[in-house]
């Protein structure tokens, strides 16, 4: 989801889409057993959407998506 110099950016300077990717990645690797996501792909480019959806497909807990 992040590569090159973007890996070292402080969270405060991330764009809206980058903040969304970071938040979703953090949730997917957390110990939460339920994710409630309100329009999780807003502000994401097509490649990021695919990465997030792929991560959600392998997530072992329950996922509730609101669109």
CSV table of N, CA and C in Angstrom, one decimal:
chain,number,residue,atom,x,y,z
A,1,UNK,N,0.8,-1.2,0.0
A,1,UNK,CA,0.0,0.0,0.0
A,1,UNK,C,0.8,1.3,0.0
A,2,UNK,N,2.1,1.2,0.5
A,2,UNK,CA,3.0,2.3,0.5
A,2,UNK,C,4.3,1.8,0.0
A,3,UNK,N,5.0,2.6,-0.8
A,3,UNK,CA,6.3,2.3,-1.3
A,3,UNK,C,7.2,3.5,-1.4
A,4,UNK,N,8.5,3.2,-1.6
A,4,UNK,CA,9.4,4.3,-1.8
A,4,UNK,C,9.5,5.2,-0.6
A,5,UNK,N,9.5,6.5,-0.9
A,5,UNK,CA,9.6,7.5,0.2
A,5,UNK,C,8.3,7.6,1.0
A,6,UNK,N,7.2,7.1,0.4
A,6,UNK,CA,5.9,7.2,1.2
A,6,UNK,C,6.0,6.4,2.5
A,7,UNK,N,6.8,5.4,2.5
A,7,UNK,CA,6.9,4.6,3.7
A,7,UNK,C,7.3,5.4,5.0
A,8,UNK,N,8.1,6.4,4.8
A,8,UNK,CA,8.7,7.2,5.9
A,8,UNK,C,7.9,8.4,6.2
A,9,UNK,N,6.8,8.7,5.5
A,9,UNK,CA,6.0,9.9,5.7
A,9,UNK,C,5.4,9.9,7.1
A,10,UNK,N,5.4,11.0,7.8
A,10,UNK,CA,4.6,11.0,9.1
A,10,UNK,C,3.1,11.0,8.7
A,11,UNK,N,2.3,10.4,9.6
A,11,UNK,CA,0.9,10.3,9.3
A,11,UNK,C,0.2,11.7,9.1
A,12,UNK,N,0.7,12.7,9.8
A,12,UNK,CA,0.1,14.0,9.7
A,12,UNK,C,0.2,14.6,8.3
A,13,UNK,N,1.1,14.2,7.4
A,13,UNK,CA,1.2,14.8,6.1
A,13,UNK,C,0.6,13.9,5.0
A,14,UNK,N,0.0,12.8,5.4
A,14,UNK,CA,-0.6,11.9,4.4
A,14,UNK,C,-1.9,12.5,3.8
A,15,UNK,N,-2.1,12.2,2.5
A,15,UNK,CA,-3.4,12.6,1.9
A,15,UNK,C,-4.6,11.9,2.4
A,16,UNK,N,-5.8,12.3,2.1
A,16,UNK,CA,-7.0,11.6,2.6
A,16,UNK,C,-7.0,10.1,2.2
A,17,UNK,N,-6.6,9.8,0.9
A,17,UNK,CA,-6.5,8.4,0.5
A,17,UNK,C,-5.5,7.6,1.2
A,18,UNK,N,-4.3,8.2,1.5
A,18,UNK,CA,-3.2,7.6,2.2
A,18,UNK,C,-3.6,7.3,3.6
A,19,UNK,N,-4.3,8.2,4.2
A,19,UNK,CA,-4.8,8.0,5.6
A,19,UNK,C,-5.8,6.9,5.7
A,20,UNK,N,-6.7,6.8,4.7
A,20,UNK,CA,-7.6,5.7,4.6
A,20,UNK,C,-6.9,4.4,4.5
A,21,UNK,N,-5.9,4.3,3.6
A,21,UNK,CA,-5.2,3.0,3.4
A,21,UNK,C,-4.5,2.6,4.7
A,22,UNK,N,-3.9,3.6,5.4
A,22,UNK,CA,-3.2,3.3,6.6
A,22,UNK,C,-4.2,2.8,7.7
A,23,UNK,N,-5.3,3.5,7.8
A,23,UNK,CA,-6.3,3.1,8.8
A,23,UNK,C,-6.8,1.7,8.5
A,24,UNK,N,-7.1,1.4,7.3
A,24,UNK,CA,-7.7,0.1,6.9
A,24,UNK,C,-6.6,-1.0,7.1
A,25,UNK,N,-5.4,-0.7,6.8
A,25,UNK,CA,-4.3,-1.7,7.0
A,25,UNK,C,-4.1,-2.0,8.5
A,26,UNK,N,-4.2,-1.0,9.3
A,26,UNK,CA,-4.1,-1.1,10.7
A,26,UNK,C,-5.2,-2.0,11.3
A,27,UNK,N,-6.4,-1.8,10.8
A,27,UNK,CA,-7.6,-2.6,11.2
A,27,UNK,C,-7.4,-4.0,10.8
A,28,UNK,N,-7.0,-4.3,9.6
A,28,UNK,CA,-7.0,-5.6,9.1
A,28,UNK,C,-5.9,-6.5,9.9
A,29,UNK,N,-4.9,-5.9,10.3
A,29,UNK,CA,-3.8,-6.6,11.1
A,29,UNK,C,-4.1,-6.6,12.6
A,30,UNK,N,-5.1,-5.9,13.0
A,30,UNK,CA,-5.4,-5.8,14.5
A,30,UNK,C,-6.0,-7.1,15.0
A,31,UNK,N,-6.3,-7.2,16.3
A,31,UNK,CA,-6.9,-8.4,16.8
A,31,UNK,C,-8.4,-8.3,16.9
A,32,UNK,N,-9.0,-7.3,16.3
A,32,UNK,CA,-10.4,-7.1,16.3
A,32,UNK,C,-11.1,-8.3,15.5
A,33,UNK,N,-12.2,-8.7,16.0
A,33,UNK,CA,-12.9,-9.8,15.3
A,33,UNK,C,-14.1,-9.4,14.5
A,34,UNK,N,-14.4,-8.1,14.5
A,34,UNK,CA,-15.4,-7.5,13.7
A,34,UNK,C,-15.0,-6.1,13.2
A,35,UNK,N,-15.1,-5.9,11.9
A,35,UNK,CA,-14.8,-4.6,11.3
A,35,UNK,C,-16.1,-4.0,10.8
A,36,UNK,N,-16.4,-2.7,11.2
A,36,UNK,CA,-17.5,-2.0,10.7
A,36,UNK,C,-16.9,-0.8,9.9
A,37,UNK,N,-17.1,-0.9,8.6
A,37,UNK,CA,-16.5,0.0,7.7
A,37,UNK,C,-17.5,0.8,6.9
A,38,UNK,N,-17.5,2.2,7.0
A,38,UNK,CA,-18.4,3.0,6.3
A,38,UNK,C,-17.7,3.6,5.1
A,39,UNK,N,-18.1,3.1,3.9
A,39,UNK,CA,-17.6,3.5,2.7
A,39,UNK,C,-16.1,3.4,2.6
A,40,UNK,N,-15.5,2.3,2.9
A,40,UNK,CA,-14.0,2.1,3.0
A,40,UNK,C,-13.2,2.4,1.8
A,41,UNK,N,-13.8,2.4,0.6
A,41,UNK,CA,-13.0,2.7,-0.6
A,41,UNK,C,-13.1,4.1,-1.1
A,42,UNK,N,-13.8,5.0,-0.4
A,42,UNK,CA,-13.8,6.4,-0.8
A,42,UNK,C,-12.4,6.9,-0.7
A,43,UNK,N,-12.0,7.8,-1.6
A,43,UNK,CA,-10.7,8.4,-1.7
A,43,UNK,C,-9.6,7.5,-2.1
A,44,UNK,N,-9.9,6.3,-2.6
A,44,UNK,CA,-8.8,5.4,-2.9
A,44,UNK,C,-8.8,5.2,-4.4
A,45,UNK,N,-7.6,5.1,-5.0
A,45,UNK,CA,-7.4,4.8,-6.4
A,45,UNK,C,-7.7,3.3,-6.6
A,46,UNK,N,-7.9,2.9,-7.9
A,46,UNK,CA,-8.3,1.6,-8.2
A,46,UNK,C,-7.3,0.5,-7.6
A,47,UNK,N,-6.0,0.8,-7.7
A,47,UNK,CA,-5.0,-0.2,-7.2
A,47,UNK,C,-5.2,-0.4,-5.7
A,48,UNK,N,-5.4,0.7,-5.0
A,48,UNK,CA,-5.5,0.7,-3.5
A,48,UNK,C,-6.8,-0.1,-3.2
A,49,UNK,N,-7.9,0.2,-3.9
A,49,UNK,CA,-9.1,-0.6,-3.7
A,49,UNK,C,-8.9,-2.1,-3.8
A,50,UNK,N,-8.2,-2.5,-4.8
A,50,UNK,CA,-8.0,-3.9,-5.0
A,50,UNK,C,-7.1,-4.5,-3.8
A,51,UNK,N,-6.1,-3.7,-3.4
A,51,UNK,CA,-5.3,-4.2,-2.2
A,51,UNK,C,-6.2,-4.3,-1.0
A,52,UNK,N,-7.0,-3.3,-0.7
A,52,UNK,CA,-7.8,-3.4,0.5
A,52,UNK,C,-8.9,-4.5,0.4
A,53,UNK,N,-9.5,-4.7,-0.7
A,53,UNK,CA,-10.5,-5.7,-0.9
A,53,UNK,C,-9.8,-7.1,-0.8
A,54,UNK,N,-8.6,-7.2,-1.3
A,54,UNK,CA,-7.9,-8.5,-1.1
A,54,UNK,C,-7.6,-8.8,0.3
A,55,UNK,N,-7.2,-7.8,1.1
A,55,UNK,CA,-6.9,-7.9,2.5
A,55,UNK,C,-8.2,-8.3,3.3
A,56,UNK,N,-9.3,-7.7,2.9
A,56,UNK,CA,-10.5,-8.0,3.6
A,56,UNK,C,-11.0,-9.4,3.3
A,57,UNK,N,-10.7,-9.9,2.1
A,57,UNK,CA,-11.1,-11.3,1.7
A,57,UNK,C,-10.4,-12.3,2.6
A,58,UNK,N,-9.2,-12.0,3.0
A,58,UNK,CA,-8.4,-13.0,3.9
A,58,UNK,C,-8.6,-12.7,5.3
A,59,UNK,N,-9.4,-11.6,5.7
A,59,UNK,CA,-9.6,-11.3,7.1
A,59,UNK,C,-10.4,-12.4,7.7
A,60,UNK,N,-10.1,-12.9,8.9
A,60,UNK,CA,-10.7,-14.0,9.6
A,60,UNK,C,-12.0,-13.6,10.4
A,61,UNK,N,-12.2,-12.3,10.6
A,61,UNK,CA,-13.3,-11.9,11.4
A,61,UNK,C,-14.5,-11.6,10.5
A,62,UNK,N,-15.5,-11.0,11.2
A,62,UNK,CA,-16.7,-10.5,10.4
A,62,UNK,C,-16.4,-9.1,9.9
A,63,UNK,N,-17.0,-8.8,8.7
A,63,UNK,CA,-16.9,-7.5,8.1
A,63,UNK,C,-18.2,-7.0,7.8
A,64,UNK,N,-18.6,-5.8,8.2
A,64,UNK,CA,-19.8,-5.1,7.9
A,64,UNK,C,-19.4,-3.9,7.1
A,65,UNK,N,-19.9,-3.8,5.8
A,65,UNK,CA,-19.6,-2.7,5.0
A,65,UNK,C,-20.8,-1.9,4.7
A,66,UNK,N,-20.7,-0.6,4.9
A,66,UNK,CA,-21.8,0.4,4.6
A,66,UNK,C,-21.4,1.2,3.4
A,67,UNK,N,-22.3,1.2,2.4
A,67,UNK,CA,-22.0,2.0,1.2
A,67,UNK,C,-23.1,2.9,0.9
